[in-house]
mmCIF file of C-alpha atoms in Angstrom:
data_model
loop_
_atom_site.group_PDB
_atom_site.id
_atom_site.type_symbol
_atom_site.label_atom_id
_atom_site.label_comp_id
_atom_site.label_asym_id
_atom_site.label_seq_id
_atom_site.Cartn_x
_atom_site.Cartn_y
_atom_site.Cartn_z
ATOM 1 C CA UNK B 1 25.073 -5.069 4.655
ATOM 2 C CA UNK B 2 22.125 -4.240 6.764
ATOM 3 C CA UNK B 3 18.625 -4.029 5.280
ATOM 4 C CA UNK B 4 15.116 -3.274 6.761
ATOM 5 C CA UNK B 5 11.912 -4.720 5.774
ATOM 6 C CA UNK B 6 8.806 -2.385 5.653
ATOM 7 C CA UNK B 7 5.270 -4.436 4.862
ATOM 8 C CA UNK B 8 2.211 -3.487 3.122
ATOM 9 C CA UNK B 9 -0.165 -0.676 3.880
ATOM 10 C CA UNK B 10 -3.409 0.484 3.231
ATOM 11 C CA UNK B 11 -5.510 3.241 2.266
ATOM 12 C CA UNK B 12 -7.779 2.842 4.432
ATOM 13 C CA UNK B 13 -5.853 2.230 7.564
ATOM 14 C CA UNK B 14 -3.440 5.195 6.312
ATOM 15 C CA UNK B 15 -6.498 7.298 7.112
ATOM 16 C CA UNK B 16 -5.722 6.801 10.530
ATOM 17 C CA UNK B 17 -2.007 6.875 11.290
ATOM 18 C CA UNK B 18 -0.732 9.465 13.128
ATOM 19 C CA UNK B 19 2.263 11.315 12.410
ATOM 20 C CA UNK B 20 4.547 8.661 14.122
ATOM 21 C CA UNK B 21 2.878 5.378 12.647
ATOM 22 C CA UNK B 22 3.372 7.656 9.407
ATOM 23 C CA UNK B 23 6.952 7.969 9.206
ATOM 24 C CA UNK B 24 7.132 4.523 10.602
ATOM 25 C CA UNK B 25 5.314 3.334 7.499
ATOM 26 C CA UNK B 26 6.860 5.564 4.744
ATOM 27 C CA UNK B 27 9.805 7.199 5.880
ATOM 28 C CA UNK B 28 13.550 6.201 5.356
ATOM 29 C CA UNK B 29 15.525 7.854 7.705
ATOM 30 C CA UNK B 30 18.887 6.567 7.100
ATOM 31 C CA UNK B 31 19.476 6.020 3.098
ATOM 32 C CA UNK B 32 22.946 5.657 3.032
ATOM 33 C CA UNK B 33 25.752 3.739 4.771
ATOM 34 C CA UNK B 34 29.386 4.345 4.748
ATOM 35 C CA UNK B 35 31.914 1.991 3.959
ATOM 36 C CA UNK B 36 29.163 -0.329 4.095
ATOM 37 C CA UNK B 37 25.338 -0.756 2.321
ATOM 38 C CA UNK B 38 21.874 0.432 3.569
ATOM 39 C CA UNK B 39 18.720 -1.029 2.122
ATOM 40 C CA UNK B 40 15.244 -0.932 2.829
ATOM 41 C CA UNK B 41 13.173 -3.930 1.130
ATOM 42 C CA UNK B 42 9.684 -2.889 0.803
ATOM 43 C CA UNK B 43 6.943 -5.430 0.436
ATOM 44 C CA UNK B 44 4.752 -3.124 -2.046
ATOM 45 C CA UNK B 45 5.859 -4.302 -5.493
ATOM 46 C CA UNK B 46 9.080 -5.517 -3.536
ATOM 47 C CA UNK B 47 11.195 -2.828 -4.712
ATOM 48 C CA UNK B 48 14.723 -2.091 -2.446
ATOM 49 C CA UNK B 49 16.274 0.778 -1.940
ATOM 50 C CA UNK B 50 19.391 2.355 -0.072
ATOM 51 C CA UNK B 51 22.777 3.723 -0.894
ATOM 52 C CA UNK B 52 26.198 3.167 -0.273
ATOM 53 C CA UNK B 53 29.528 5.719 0.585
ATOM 54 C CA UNK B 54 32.720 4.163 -0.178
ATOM 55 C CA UNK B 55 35.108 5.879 2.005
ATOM 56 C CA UNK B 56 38.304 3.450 3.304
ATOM 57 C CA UNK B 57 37.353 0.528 1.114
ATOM 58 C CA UNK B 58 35.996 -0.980 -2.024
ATOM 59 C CA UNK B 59 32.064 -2.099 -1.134
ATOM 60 C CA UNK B 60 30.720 -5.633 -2.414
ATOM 61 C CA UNK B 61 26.694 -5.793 -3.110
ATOM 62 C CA UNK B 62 26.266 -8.963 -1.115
ATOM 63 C CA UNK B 63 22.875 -11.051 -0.686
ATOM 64 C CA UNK B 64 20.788 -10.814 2.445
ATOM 65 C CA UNK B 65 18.557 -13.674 3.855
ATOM 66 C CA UNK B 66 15.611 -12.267 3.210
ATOM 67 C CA UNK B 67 16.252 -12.494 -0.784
ATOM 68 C CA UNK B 68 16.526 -16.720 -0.659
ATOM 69 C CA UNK B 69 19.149 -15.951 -3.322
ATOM 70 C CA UNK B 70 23.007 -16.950 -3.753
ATOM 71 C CA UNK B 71 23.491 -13.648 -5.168
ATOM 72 C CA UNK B 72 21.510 -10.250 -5.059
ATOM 73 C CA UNK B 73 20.756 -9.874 -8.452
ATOM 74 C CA UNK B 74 19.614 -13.648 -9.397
ATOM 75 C CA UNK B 75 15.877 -12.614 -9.903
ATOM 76 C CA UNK B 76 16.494 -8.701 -9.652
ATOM 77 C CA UNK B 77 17.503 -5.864 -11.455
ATOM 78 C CA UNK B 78 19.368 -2.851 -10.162
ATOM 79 C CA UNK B 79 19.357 0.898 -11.086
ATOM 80 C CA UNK B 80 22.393 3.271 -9.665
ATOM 81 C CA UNK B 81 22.445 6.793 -9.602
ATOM 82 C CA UNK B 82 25.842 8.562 -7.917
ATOM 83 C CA UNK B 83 24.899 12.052 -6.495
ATOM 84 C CA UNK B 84 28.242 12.099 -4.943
ATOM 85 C CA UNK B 85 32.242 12.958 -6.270
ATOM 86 C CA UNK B 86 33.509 10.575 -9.011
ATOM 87 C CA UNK B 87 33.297 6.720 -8.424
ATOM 88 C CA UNK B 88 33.604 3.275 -9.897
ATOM 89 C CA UNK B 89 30.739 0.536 -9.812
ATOM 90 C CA UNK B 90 32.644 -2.943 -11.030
ATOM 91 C CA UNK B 91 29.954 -5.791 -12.388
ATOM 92 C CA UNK B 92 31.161 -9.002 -12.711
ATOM 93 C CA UNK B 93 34.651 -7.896 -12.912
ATOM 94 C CA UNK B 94 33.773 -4.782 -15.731
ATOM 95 C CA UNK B 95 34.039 -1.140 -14.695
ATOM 96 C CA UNK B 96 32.259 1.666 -14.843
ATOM 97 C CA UNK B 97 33.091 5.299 -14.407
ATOM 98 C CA UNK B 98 30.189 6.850 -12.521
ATOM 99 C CA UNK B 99 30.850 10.887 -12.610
ATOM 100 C CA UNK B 100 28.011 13.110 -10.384
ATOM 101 C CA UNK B 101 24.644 12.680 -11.400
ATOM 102 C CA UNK B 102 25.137 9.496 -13.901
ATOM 103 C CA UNK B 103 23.632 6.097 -13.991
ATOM 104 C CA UNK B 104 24.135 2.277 -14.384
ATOM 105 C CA UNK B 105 21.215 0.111 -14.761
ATOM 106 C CA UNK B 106 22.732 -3.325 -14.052
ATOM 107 C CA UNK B 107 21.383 -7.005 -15.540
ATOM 108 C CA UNK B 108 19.787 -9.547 -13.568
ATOM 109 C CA UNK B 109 21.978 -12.567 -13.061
ATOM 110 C CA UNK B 110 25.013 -9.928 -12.208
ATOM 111 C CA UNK B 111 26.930 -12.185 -9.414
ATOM 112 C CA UNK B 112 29.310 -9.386 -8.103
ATOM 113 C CA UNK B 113 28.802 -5.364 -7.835
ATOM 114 C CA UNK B 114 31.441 -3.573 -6.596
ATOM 115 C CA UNK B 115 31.283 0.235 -5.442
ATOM 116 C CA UNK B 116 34.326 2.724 -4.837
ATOM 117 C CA UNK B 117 35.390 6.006 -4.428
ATOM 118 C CA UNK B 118 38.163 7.888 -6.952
ATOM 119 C CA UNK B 119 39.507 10.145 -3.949
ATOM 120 C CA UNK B 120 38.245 9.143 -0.416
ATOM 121 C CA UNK B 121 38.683 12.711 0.448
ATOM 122 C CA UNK B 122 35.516 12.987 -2.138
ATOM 123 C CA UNK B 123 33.838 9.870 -2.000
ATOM 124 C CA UNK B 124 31.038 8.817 -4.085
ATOM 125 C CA UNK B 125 27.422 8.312 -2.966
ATOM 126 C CA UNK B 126 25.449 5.621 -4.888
ATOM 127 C CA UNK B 127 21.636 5.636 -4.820
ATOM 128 C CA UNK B 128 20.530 2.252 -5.370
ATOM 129 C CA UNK B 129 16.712 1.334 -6.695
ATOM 130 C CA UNK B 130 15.915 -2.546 -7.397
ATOM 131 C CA UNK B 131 12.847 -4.549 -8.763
ATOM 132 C CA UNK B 132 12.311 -8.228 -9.265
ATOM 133 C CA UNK B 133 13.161 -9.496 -12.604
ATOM 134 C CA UNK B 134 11.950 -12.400 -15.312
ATOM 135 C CA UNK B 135 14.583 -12.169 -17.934
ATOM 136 C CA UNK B 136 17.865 -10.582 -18.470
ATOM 137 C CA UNK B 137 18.272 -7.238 -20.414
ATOM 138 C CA UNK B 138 22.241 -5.418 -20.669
ATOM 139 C CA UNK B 139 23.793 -3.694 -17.900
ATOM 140 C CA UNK B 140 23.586 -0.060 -19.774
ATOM 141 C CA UNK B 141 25.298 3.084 -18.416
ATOM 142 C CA UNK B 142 23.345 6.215 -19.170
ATOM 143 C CA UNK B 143 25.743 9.328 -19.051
ATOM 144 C CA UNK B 144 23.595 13.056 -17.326
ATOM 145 C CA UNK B 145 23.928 14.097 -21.253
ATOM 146 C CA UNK B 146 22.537 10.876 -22.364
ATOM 147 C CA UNK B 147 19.492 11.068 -20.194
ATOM 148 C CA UNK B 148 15.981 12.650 -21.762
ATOM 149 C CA UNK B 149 15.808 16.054 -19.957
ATOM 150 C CA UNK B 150 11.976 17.458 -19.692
ATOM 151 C CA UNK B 151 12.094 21.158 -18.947
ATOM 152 C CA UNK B 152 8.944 22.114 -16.960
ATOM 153 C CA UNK B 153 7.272 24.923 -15.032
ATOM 154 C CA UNK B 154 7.145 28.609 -14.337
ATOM 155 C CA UNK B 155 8.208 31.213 -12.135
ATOM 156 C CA UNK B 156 4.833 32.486 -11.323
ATOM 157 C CA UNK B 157 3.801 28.494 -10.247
ATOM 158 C CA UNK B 158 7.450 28.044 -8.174
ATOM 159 C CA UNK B 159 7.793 24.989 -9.192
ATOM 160 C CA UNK B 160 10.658 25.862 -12.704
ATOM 161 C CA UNK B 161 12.263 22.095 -12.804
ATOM 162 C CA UNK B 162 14.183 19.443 -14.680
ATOM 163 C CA UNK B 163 13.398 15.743 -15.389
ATOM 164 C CA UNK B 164 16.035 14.385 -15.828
ATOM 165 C CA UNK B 165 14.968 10.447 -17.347
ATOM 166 C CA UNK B 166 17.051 7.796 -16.694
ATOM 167 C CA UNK B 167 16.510 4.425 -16.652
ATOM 168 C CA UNK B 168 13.143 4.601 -19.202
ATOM 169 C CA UNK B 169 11.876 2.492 -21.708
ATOM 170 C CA UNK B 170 12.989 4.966 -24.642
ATOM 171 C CA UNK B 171 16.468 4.964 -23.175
ATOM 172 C CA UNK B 172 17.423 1.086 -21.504
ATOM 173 C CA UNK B 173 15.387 -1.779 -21.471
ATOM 174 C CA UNK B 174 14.378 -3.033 -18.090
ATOM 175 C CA UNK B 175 11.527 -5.727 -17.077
ATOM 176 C CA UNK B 176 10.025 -3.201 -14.872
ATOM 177 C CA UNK B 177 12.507 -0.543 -13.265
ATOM 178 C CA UNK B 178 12.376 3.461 -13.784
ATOM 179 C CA UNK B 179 14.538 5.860 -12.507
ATOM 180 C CA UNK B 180 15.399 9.419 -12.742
ATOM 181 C CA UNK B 181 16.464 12.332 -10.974
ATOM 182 C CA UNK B 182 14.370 15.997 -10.745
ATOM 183 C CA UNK B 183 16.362 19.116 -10.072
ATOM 184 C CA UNK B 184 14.423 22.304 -8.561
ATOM 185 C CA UNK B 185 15.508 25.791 -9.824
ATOM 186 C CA UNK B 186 16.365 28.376 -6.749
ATOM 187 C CA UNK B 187 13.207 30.136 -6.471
ATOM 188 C CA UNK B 188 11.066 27.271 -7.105
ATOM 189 C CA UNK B 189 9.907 24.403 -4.013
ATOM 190 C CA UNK B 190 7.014 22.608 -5.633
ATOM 191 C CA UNK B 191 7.657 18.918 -7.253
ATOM 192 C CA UNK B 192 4.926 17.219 -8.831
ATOM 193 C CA UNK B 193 1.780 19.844 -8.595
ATOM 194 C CA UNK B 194 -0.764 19.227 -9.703
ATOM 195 C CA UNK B 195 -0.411 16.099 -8.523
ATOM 196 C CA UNK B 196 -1.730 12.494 -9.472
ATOM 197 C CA UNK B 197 -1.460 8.956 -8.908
ATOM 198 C CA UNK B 198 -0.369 5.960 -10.903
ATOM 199 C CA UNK B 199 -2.315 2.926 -10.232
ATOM 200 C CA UNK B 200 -0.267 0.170 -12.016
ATOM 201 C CA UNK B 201 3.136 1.065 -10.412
ATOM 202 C CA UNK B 202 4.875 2.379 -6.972
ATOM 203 C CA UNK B 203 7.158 4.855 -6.386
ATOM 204 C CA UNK B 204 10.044 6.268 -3.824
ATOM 205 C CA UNK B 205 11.297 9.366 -3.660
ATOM 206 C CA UNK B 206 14.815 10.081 -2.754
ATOM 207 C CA UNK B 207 15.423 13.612 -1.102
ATOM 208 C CA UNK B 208 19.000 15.629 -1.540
ATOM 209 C CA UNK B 209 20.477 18.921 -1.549
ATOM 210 C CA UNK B 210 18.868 19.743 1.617
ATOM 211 C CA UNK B 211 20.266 22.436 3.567
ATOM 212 C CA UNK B 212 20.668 20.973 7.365
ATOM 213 C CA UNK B 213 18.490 24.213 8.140
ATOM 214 C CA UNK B 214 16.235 23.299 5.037
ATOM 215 C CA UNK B 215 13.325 20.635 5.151
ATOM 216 C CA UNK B 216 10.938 19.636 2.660
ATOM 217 C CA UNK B 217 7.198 18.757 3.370
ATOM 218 C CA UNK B 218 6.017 15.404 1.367
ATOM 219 C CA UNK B 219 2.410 15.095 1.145
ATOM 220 C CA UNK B 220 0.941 11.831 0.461
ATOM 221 C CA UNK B 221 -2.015 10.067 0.604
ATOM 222 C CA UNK B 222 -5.388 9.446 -1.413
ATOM 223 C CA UNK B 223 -7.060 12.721 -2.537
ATOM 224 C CA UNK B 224 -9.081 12.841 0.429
ATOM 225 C CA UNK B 225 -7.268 12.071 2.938
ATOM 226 C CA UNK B 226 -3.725 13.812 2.106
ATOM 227 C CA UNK B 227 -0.987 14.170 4.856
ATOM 228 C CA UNK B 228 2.403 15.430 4.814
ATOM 229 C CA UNK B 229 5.760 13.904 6.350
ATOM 230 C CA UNK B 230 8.995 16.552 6.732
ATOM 231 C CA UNK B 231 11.756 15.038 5.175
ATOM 232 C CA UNK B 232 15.664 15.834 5.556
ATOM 233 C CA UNK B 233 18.485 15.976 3.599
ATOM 234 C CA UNK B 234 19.728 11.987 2.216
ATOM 235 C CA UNK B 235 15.822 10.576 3.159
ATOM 236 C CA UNK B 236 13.531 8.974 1.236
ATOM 237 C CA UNK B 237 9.512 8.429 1.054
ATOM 238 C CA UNK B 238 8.083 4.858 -0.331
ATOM 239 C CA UNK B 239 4.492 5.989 -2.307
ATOM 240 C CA UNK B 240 2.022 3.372 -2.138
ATOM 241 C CA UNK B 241 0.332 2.999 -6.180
ATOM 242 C CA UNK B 242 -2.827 4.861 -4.411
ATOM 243 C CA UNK B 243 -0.979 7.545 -2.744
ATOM 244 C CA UNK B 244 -0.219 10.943 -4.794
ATOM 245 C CA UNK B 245 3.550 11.866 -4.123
ATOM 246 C CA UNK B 246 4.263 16.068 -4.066
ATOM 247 C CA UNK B 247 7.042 18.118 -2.465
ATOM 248 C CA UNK B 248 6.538 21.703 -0.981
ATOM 249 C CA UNK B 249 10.554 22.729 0.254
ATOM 250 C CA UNK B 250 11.684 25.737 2.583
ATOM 251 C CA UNK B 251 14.706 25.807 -0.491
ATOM 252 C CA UNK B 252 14.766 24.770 -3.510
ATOM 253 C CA UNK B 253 16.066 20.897 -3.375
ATOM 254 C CA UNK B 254 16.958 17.820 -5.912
ATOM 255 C CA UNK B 255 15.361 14.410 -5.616
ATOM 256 C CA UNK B 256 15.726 10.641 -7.458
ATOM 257 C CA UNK B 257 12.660 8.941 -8.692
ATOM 258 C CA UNK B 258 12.192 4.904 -8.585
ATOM 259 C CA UNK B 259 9.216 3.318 -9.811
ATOM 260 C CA UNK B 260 8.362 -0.632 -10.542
ATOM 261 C CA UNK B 261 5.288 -1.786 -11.045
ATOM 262 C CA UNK B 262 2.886 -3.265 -13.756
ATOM 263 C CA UNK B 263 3.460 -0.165 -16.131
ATOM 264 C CA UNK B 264 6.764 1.626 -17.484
ATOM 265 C CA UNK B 265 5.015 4.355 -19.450
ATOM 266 C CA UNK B 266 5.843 7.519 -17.471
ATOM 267 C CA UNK B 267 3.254 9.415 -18.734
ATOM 268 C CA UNK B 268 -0.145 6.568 -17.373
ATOM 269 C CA UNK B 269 -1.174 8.648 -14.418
ATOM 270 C CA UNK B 270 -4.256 9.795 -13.067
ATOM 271 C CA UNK B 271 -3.857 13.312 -12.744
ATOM 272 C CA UNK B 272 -5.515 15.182 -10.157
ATOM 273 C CA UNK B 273 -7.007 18.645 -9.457
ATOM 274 C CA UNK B 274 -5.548 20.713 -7.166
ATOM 275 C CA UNK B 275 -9.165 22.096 -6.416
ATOM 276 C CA UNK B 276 -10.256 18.462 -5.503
ATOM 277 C CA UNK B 277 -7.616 17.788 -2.986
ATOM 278 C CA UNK B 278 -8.588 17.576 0.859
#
Protein backbone atom coordinates (compact mmCIF):
# COMPACT_ATOMS: atom_id res chain seq x y z
CA UNK A 1 0.00 0.00 0.00
CA UNK A 2 1.51 3.26 -0.95
CA UNK A 3 0.09 6.55 0.33
CA UNK A 4 1.07 10.28 -0.16
CA UNK A 5 0.83 12.99 2.28
CA UNK A 6 -0.33 16.48 1.03
CA UNK A 7 -0.12 19.41 3.98
CA UNK A 8 -2.10 22.40 4.63
CA UNK A 9 -2.69 25.37 2.41
CA UNK A 10 -3.79 28.70 2.44
CA UNK A 11 -5.89 31.22 0.95
CA UNK A 12 -3.78 33.57 0.88
CA UNK A 13 -0.70 31.90 -0.40
CA UNK A 14 -3.15 30.04 -2.99
CA UNK A 15 -3.38 33.53 -4.46
CA UNK A 16 -0.11 33.03 -5.70
CA UNK A 17 0.54 29.52 -6.96
CA UNK A 18 1.02 29.01 -10.31
CA UNK A 19 -0.45 26.41 -12.30
CA UNK A 20 2.28 23.81 -11.28
CA UNK A 21 2.43 24.60 -7.39
CA UNK A 22 -1.49 24.25 -8.07
CA UNK A 23 -1.80 20.81 -9.09
CA UNK A 24 0.99 20.07 -6.75
CA UNK A 25 -1.25 21.26 -3.94
CA UNK A 26 -4.71 19.93 -5.03
CA UNK A 27 -4.43 17.53 -7.64
CA UNK A 28 -4.44 13.62 -7.41
CA UNK A 29 -3.09 12.29 -10.33
CA UNK A 30 -3.05 8.69 -9.74
CA UNK A 31 -6.38 7.58 -7.65
CA UNK A 32 -6.27 4.13 -8.12
CA UNK A 33 -3.85 1.18 -7.86
CA UNK A 34 -4.14 -2.23 -9.23
CA UNK A 35 -3.79 -5.26 -7.43
CA UNK A 36 -2.63 -3.05 -4.83
CA UNK A 37 -4.02 0.39 -2.79
CA UNK A 38 -3.44 4.14 -3.56
CA UNK A 39 -4.08 6.75 -0.92
CA UNK A 40 -3.50 10.23 -0.51
CA UNK A 41 -3.67 11.44 3.32
CA UNK A 42 -4.43 15.01 3.38
CA UNK A 43 -3.62 17.11 6.38
CA UNK A 44 -6.88 19.46 5.97
CA UNK A 45 -9.43 17.77 8.24
CA UNK A 46 -7.13 14.60 7.69
CA UNK A 47 -9.39 12.97 5.38
CA UNK A 48 -7.69 9.94 2.93
CA UNK A 49 -8.53 9.08 -0.15
CA UNK A 50 -7.56 6.57 -3.06
CA UNK A 51 -8.91 3.48 -4.68
CA UNK A 52 -8.10 0.10 -5.27
CA UNK A 53 -8.48 -2.52 -8.64
CA UNK A 54 -8.46 -6.03 -7.70
CA UNK A 55 -7.28 -7.76 -10.70
CA UNK A 56 -5.02 -11.24 -9.90
CA UNK A 57 -5.67 -11.15 -6.18
CA UNK A 58 -7.79 -10.48 -3.18
CA UNK A 59 -6.50 -6.79 -1.68
CA UNK A 60 -6.06 -6.35 2.26
CA UNK A 61 -6.61 -2.55 3.64
CA UNK A 62 -3.41 -2.58 5.62
CA UNK A 63 -2.09 0.33 8.04
CA UNK A 64 0.60 2.74 6.96
CA UNK A 65 3.14 4.46 9.35
CA UNK A 66 1.93 7.55 9.09
CA UNK A 67 -1.53 6.46 10.88
CA UNK A 68 0.48 5.33 14.44
CA UNK A 69 -2.25 2.66 14.32
CA UNK A 70 -2.18 -1.35 14.48
CA UNK A 71 -4.92 -1.28 12.11
CA UNK A 72 -6.36 1.36 9.57
CA UNK A 73 -9.56 1.82 10.90
CA UNK A 74 -8.71 2.04 14.86
CA UNK A 75 -9.63 5.84 15.05
CA UNK A 76 -11.16 6.08 11.40
CA UNK A 77 -14.04 5.50 9.49
CA UNK A 78 -14.24 4.45 5.87
CA UNK A 79 -16.75 5.14 3.02
CA UNK A 80 -16.54 2.83 -0.37
CA UNK A 81 -18.07 3.52 -3.47
CA UNK A 82 -17.35 0.76 -6.54
CA UNK A 83 -17.65 2.55 -9.97
CA UNK A 84 -16.28 -0.52 -11.47
CA UNK A 85 -17.85 -4.37 -12.57
CA UNK A 86 -19.23 -6.39 -9.59
CA UNK A 87 -16.97 -6.92 -6.45
CA UNK A 88 -16.74 -8.09 -2.89
CA UNK A 89 -15.44 -5.87 0.12
CA UNK A 90 -14.96 -8.57 3.23
CA UNK A 91 -14.90 -6.69 6.93
CA UNK A 92 -13.74 -8.57 9.58
CA UNK A 93 -14.42 -11.75 7.89
CA UNK A 94 -18.34 -10.55 6.62
CA UNK A 95 -19.05 -9.94 2.94
CA UNK A 96 -20.44 -7.64 0.98
CA UNK A 97 -21.68 -7.65 -2.56
CA UNK A 98 -20.69 -4.31 -4.05
CA UNK A 99 -22.59 -4.12 -7.67
CA UNK A 100 -21.60 -0.66 -9.92
CA UNK A 101 -22.32 2.42 -8.31
CA UNK A 102 -23.12 1.01 -4.57
CA UNK A 103 -21.68 1.76 -1.23
CA UNK A 104 -20.31 0.43 2.15
CA UNK A 105 -19.68 2.78 4.87
CA UNK A 106 -17.50 0.67 7.20
CA UNK A 107 -17.18 1.06 11.36
CA UNK A 108 -14.27 2.29 13.08
CA UNK A 109 -12.46 -0.42 14.97
CA UNK A 110 -12.88 -2.73 11.60
CA UNK A 111 -9.37 -4.77 11.89
CA UNK A 112 -9.46 -6.36 8.33
CA UNK A 113 -11.02 -5.00 4.84
CA UNK A 114 -10.72 -7.07 2.13
CA UNK A 115 -11.40 -6.00 -1.65
CA UNK A 116 -11.97 -8.38 -4.79
CA UNK A 117 -13.08 -8.69 -8.06
CA UNK A 118 -16.18 -11.26 -9.24
CA UNK A 119 -14.51 -11.78 -12.83
CA UNK A 120 -10.90 -10.39 -13.21
CA UNK A 121 -11.73 -9.98 -16.79
CA UNK A 122 -14.17 -7.12 -15.16
CA UNK A 123 -12.65 -6.12 -12.12
CA UNK A 124 -14.04 -3.83 -9.64
CA UNK A 125 -12.82 -0.30 -8.85
CA UNK A 126 -13.33 0.85 -5.21
CA UNK A 127 -13.28 4.57 -4.36
CA UNK A 128 -12.25 4.88 -0.93
CA UNK A 129 -13.02 8.27 1.34
CA UNK A 130 -11.91 8.16 5.20
CA UNK A 131 -12.23 10.58 8.26
CA UNK A 132 -11.03 10.29 11.80
CA UNK A 133 -13.44 8.84 14.16
CA UNK A 134 -14.56 9.13 18.15
CA UNK A 135 -17.00 6.34 18.48
CA UNK A 136 -18.19 3.42 16.57
CA UNK A 137 -21.43 3.52 14.41
CA UNK A 138 -22.47 0.01 12.02
CA UNK A 139 -20.77 -0.85 8.95
CA UNK A 140 -24.08 -0.09 6.66
CA UNK A 141 -24.28 -0.96 2.93
CA UNK A 142 -26.36 1.52 1.00
CA UNK A 143 -27.65 -0.16 -2.32
CA UNK A 144 -27.78 2.89 -5.81
CA UNK A 145 -31.76 2.37 -5.08
CA UNK A 146 -31.30 2.93 -1.47
CA UNK A 147 -29.45 6.16 -1.87
CA UNK A 148 -31.57 9.74 -1.74
CA UNK A 149 -31.48 10.81 -5.45
CA UNK A 150 -31.88 14.85 -5.89
CA UNK A 151 -32.88 15.59 -9.46
CA UNK A 152 -31.53 19.06 -10.42
CA UNK A 153 -31.07 21.47 -13.32
CA UNK A 154 -32.11 22.44 -16.79
CA UNK A 155 -31.31 22.18 -20.27
CA UNK A 156 -31.16 25.81 -20.94
CA UNK A 157 -28.41 26.09 -17.70
CA UNK A 158 -26.35 22.67 -19.06
CA UNK A 159 -25.89 21.59 -16.04
CA UNK A 160 -29.41 18.62 -15.94
CA UNK A 161 -27.81 16.27 -13.00
CA UNK A 162 -28.29 13.65 -10.32
CA UNK A 163 -27.27 13.57 -6.61
CA UNK A 164 -27.05 10.68 -5.86
CA UNK A 165 -26.63 10.73 -1.52
CA UNK A 166 -24.86 8.23 0.01
CA UNK A 167 -23.31 8.05 3.05
CA UNK A 168 -25.67 11.10 4.79
CA UNK A 169 -26.96 11.63 8.02
CA UNK A 170 -30.69 10.75 6.89
CA UNK A 171 -29.38 7.52 5.44
CA UNK A 172 -26.14 5.96 7.86
CA UNK A 173 -24.83 7.35 10.80
CA UNK A 174 -21.24 8.43 10.65
CA UNK A 175 -19.13 10.74 13.22
CA UNK A 176 -18.30 12.96 10.41
CA UNK A 177 -18.05 11.27 6.82
CA UNK A 178 -20.32 12.18 3.60
CA UNK A 179 -20.25 10.71 0.45
CA UNK A 180 -22.06 10.59 -2.74
CA UNK A 181 -21.79 10.34 -6.29
CA UNK A 182 -23.23 13.17 -9.09
CA UNK A 183 -24.03 11.95 -12.56
CA UNK A 184 -24.11 14.66 -15.53
CA UNK A 185 -26.80 14.19 -18.26
CA UNK A 186 -25.22 14.22 -22.05
CA UNK A 187 -25.76 17.69 -22.97
CA UNK A 188 -25.04 19.11 -19.70
CA UNK A 189 -20.99 19.96 -18.29
CA UNK A 190 -21.64 22.23 -15.35
CA UNK A 191 -21.43 20.67 -11.58
CA UNK A 192 -22.08 22.80 -8.78
CA UNK A 193 -23.05 26.44 -10.43
CA UNK A 194 -23.76 28.66 -8.82
CA UNK A 195 -21.30 27.79 -6.70
CA UNK A 196 -20.53 28.23 -2.84
CA UNK A 197 -18.44 27.29 -0.08
CA UNK A 198 -18.87 25.39 3.14
CA UNK A 199 -16.91 26.73 5.94
CA UNK A 200 -17.27 23.97 8.63
CA UNK A 201 -16.23 21.02 6.36
CA UNK A 202 -13.75 19.96 3.31
CA UNK A 203 -14.34 18.32 0.37
CA UNK A 204 -12.68 16.08 -2.65
CA UNK A 205 -13.92 15.52 -5.70
CA UNK A 206 -13.43 12.34 -7.54
CA UNK A 207 -13.54 12.66 -11.47
CA UNK A 208 -14.84 9.56 -13.87
CA UNK A 209 -16.32 8.80 -17.07
CA UNK A 210 -13.86 10.87 -18.79
CA UNK A 211 -13.33 10.28 -22.30
CA UNK A 212 -9.28 9.98 -22.78
CA UNK A 213 -10.04 12.86 -25.43
CA UNK A 214 -12.41 14.53 -22.76
CA UNK A 215 -11.11 16.82 -19.81
CA UNK A 216 -12.89 18.67 -17.30
CA UNK A 217 -11.86 22.20 -15.97
CA UNK A 218 -12.15 22.44 -11.91
CA UNK A 219 -12.21 25.86 -10.70
CA UNK A 220 -11.36 26.54 -7.23
CA UNK A 221 -10.44 29.06 -5.07
CA UNK A 222 -11.97 32.00 -2.86
CA UNK A 223 -14.44 34.19 -4.83
CA UNK A 224 -11.85 36.49 -5.75
CA UNK A 225 -9.26 34.83 -6.60
CA UNK A 226 -10.78 31.66 -8.58
CA UNK A 227 -8.48 29.36 -10.73
CA UNK A 228 -9.08 26.33 -12.60
CA UNK A 229 -7.02 22.90 -12.72
CA UNK A 230 -7.87 20.35 -15.95
CA UNK A 231 -8.58 17.19 -14.59
CA UNK A 232 -8.59 13.59 -16.36
CA UNK A 233 -10.40 10.67 -16.29
CA UNK A 234 -9.84 8.49 -12.51
CA UNK A 235 -8.37 12.09 -10.78
CA UNK A 236 -9.37 13.78 -8.02
CA UNK A 237 -9.29 17.56 -6.53
CA UNK A 238 -8.93 18.06 -2.49
CA UNK A 239 -11.20 21.58 -1.77
CA UNK A 240 -9.88 23.45 1.01
CA UNK A 241 -13.32 24.59 3.49
CA UNK A 242 -12.58 28.24 1.83
CA UNK A 243 -12.30 27.18 -1.66
CA UNK A 244 -15.65 26.93 -3.89
CA UNK A 245 -15.47 23.53 -5.87
CA UNK A 246 -17.30 23.71 -9.71
CA UNK A 247 -16.79 21.61 -12.84
CA UNK A 248 -17.07 23.00 -16.48
CA UNK A 249 -16.43 19.44 -18.85
CA UNK A 250 -15.70 19.21 -22.74
CA UNK A 251 -18.47 15.96 -22.17
CA UNK A 252 -20.71 15.37 -19.96
CA UNK A 253 -18.84 13.31 -16.96
CA UNK A 254 -19.73 11.54 -13.38
CA UNK A 255 -17.93 12.41 -10.18
CA UNK A 256 -17.89 11.08 -6.18
CA UNK A 257 -18.23 13.58 -3.45
CA UNK A 258 -16.32 13.20 0.12
CA UNK A 259 -16.70 15.64 2.72
CA UNK A 260 -15.58 15.57 6.68
CA UNK A 261 -15.52 18.27 8.61
CA UNK A 262 -17.28 20.01 11.64
CA UNK A 263 -20.79 19.85 9.85
CA UNK A 264 -22.80 16.86 8.12
CA UNK A 265 -25.79 18.92 7.01
CA UNK A 266 -25.44 18.98 3.20
CA UNK A 267 -27.42 21.76 2.71
CA UNK A 268 -24.93 24.62 5.38
CA UNK A 269 -23.22 26.37 2.53
CA UNK A 270 -22.53 29.74 1.66
CA UNK A 271 -23.82 30.12 -1.63
CA UNK A 272 -22.35 32.40 -4.00
CA UNK A 273 -23.28 34.64 -6.97
CA UNK A 274 -22.17 33.89 -10.10
CA UNK A 275 -22.12 37.78 -10.79
CA UNK A 276 -19.67 38.18 -7.77
CA UNK A 277 -17.12 35.74 -8.90
CA UNK A 278 -13.59 37.04 -10.17
Amino acid sequence: MEMTIRDYSSKEDFAHYDTARLRKEYLIEKVFAVDDISLTYSYIDRIIVGGTIPVKKEVILGTAPELRAEHFLDRRELGIINIGETGKVTCDGVSYTLKHWECLYVSRGTKEVRFSSLDPLHPAMFYLASSPAHKEYPTTFISFENADHRHLGTQEECNVRTINRFIIPEKVKTCQLSMGLTHLEPGSIWNTMPCHTHERRMEVYLYFDIDPKEAVFHFMGPKDQTRHIMVHNNQAIISPSWSIHAGCGTKNYTFIWAMCGENQDFDDMDNIETKDLL
